[in-house]
Amino acid sequence: MKLKSIVVYCASSFGHSDVYREQAAHAGRVMAERHIQLVYGGGKVGLMGTVANAALEAGGNVVGVIPHFLNSKEREHTGITTLITVDTMHDRKRIMNDYAEGVIALPGGFGTLEELFEMITWAQLGLHKKPVGLLNTNNFYQHLISFVDHMVAEGLLKPENRSMLLVADTIEELLDKMERYEPTAVPKWIKKDDI
């Protein structure tokens, strides 16, 4: 399936390694080159601003969604294609989800993880069938990936639901996986025999 719009979750800071900024910019450029609209949190700082600026410079379409109260912290990006200002974080996530056909998490902190896990949980519950991807830049998410595999080993996450989280080290590989994705997981609490 050709994806036309992807939401990207990522940090509003740069981190200690230049590789995060470089790969965020590369992700924005590649999405623009593939004619994939970038939907993101609407800020102009950190990796958020980097991915948006790179997509814009490459001729891409960028939609940002930011709550009023974050304007002073993440400083809204007024140079993007479309900026939507909302009242709450819940509104932000809902609108970002409405705009996107897929989800990618670049390196980030608590906010990035919260958004990622909400979307993968919604997929697990059968609320959407969108591909959800983790860009493992510089092995940033390696410990998280190991922990997710540990949840499977301990019987607290079904292997078929684990398979919904797509992982790649490059944006090109991740986008290819997302475009080939076919949801196969059984929504939580539904037995295969009941389908």
XYZ file of N, CA, C and O in Angstrom, residues 1 129-131 160 163-164 166 176-185:
72
model
N 0.837 -1.179 0.000
C 0.000 0.000 0.000
C 0.880 1.239 0.000
O 1.778 1.365 0.823
N -5.780 -0.064 11.585
C -4.950 -1.069 10.923
C -3.718 -0.429 10.282
O -3.157 -0.947 9.328
N -3.302 0.706 10.810
C -2.172 1.450 10.254
C -0.851 0.801 10.651
O -0.721 0.290 11.771
N 0.142 0.852 9.781
C 1.467 0.375 10.179
C 2.088 1.331 11.196
O 1.968 2.549 11.073
N 1.858 -12.331 17.839
C 1.217 -11.701 16.684
C 1.010 -10.205 16.913
O 1.013 -9.411 15.962
N 4.385 -8.449 16.443
C 4.741 -8.278 15.024
C 4.159 -7.006 14.418
O 4.569 -6.591 13.336
N 3.218 -6.373 15.112
C 2.650 -5.118 14.615
C 3.647 -3.964 14.710
O 3.492 -2.967 14.010
N 6.797 -2.480 13.687
C 7.814 -2.634 12.654
C 9.069 -1.864 13.058
O 8.974 -0.733 13.533
N 9.584 1.012 3.461
C 9.301 -0.171 2.638
C 8.503 -1.203 3.438
O 7.528 -1.776 2.942
N 8.910 -1.433 4.689
C 8.183 -2.379 5.542
C 6.750 -1.907 5.788
O 5.814 -2.703 5.771
N 6.598 -0.603 6.006
C 5.272 -0.063 6.278
C 4.359 -0.191 5.069
O 3.172 -0.475 5.207
N 4.920 -0.009 3.880
C 4.091 -0.100 2.675
C 3.728 -1.543 2.346
O 2.728 -1.790 1.683
N 4.496 -2.506 2.851
C 4.177 -3.928 2.649
C 3.319 -4.494 3.778
O 2.860 -5.634 3.703
N 3.112 -3.710 4.826
C 2.442 -4.197 6.029
C 1.006 -4.633 5.756
O 0.233 -3.930 5.112
N 0.681 -5.805 6.263
C -0.692 -6.301 6.246
C -1.028 -6.741 7.658
O -0.395 -7.653 8.186
N -1.999 -6.096 8.290
C -2.310 -6.456 9.681
C -2.777 -7.898 9.787
O -3.650 -8.328 9.043
N -2.136 -8.626 10.685
C -2.493 -10.030 10.886
C -2.842 -10.321 12.333
O -3.310 -11.402 12.650
N -2.586 -9.357 13.205
C -2.812 -9.596 14.629
C -4.301 -9.705 14.936
O -5.128 -9.042 14.323
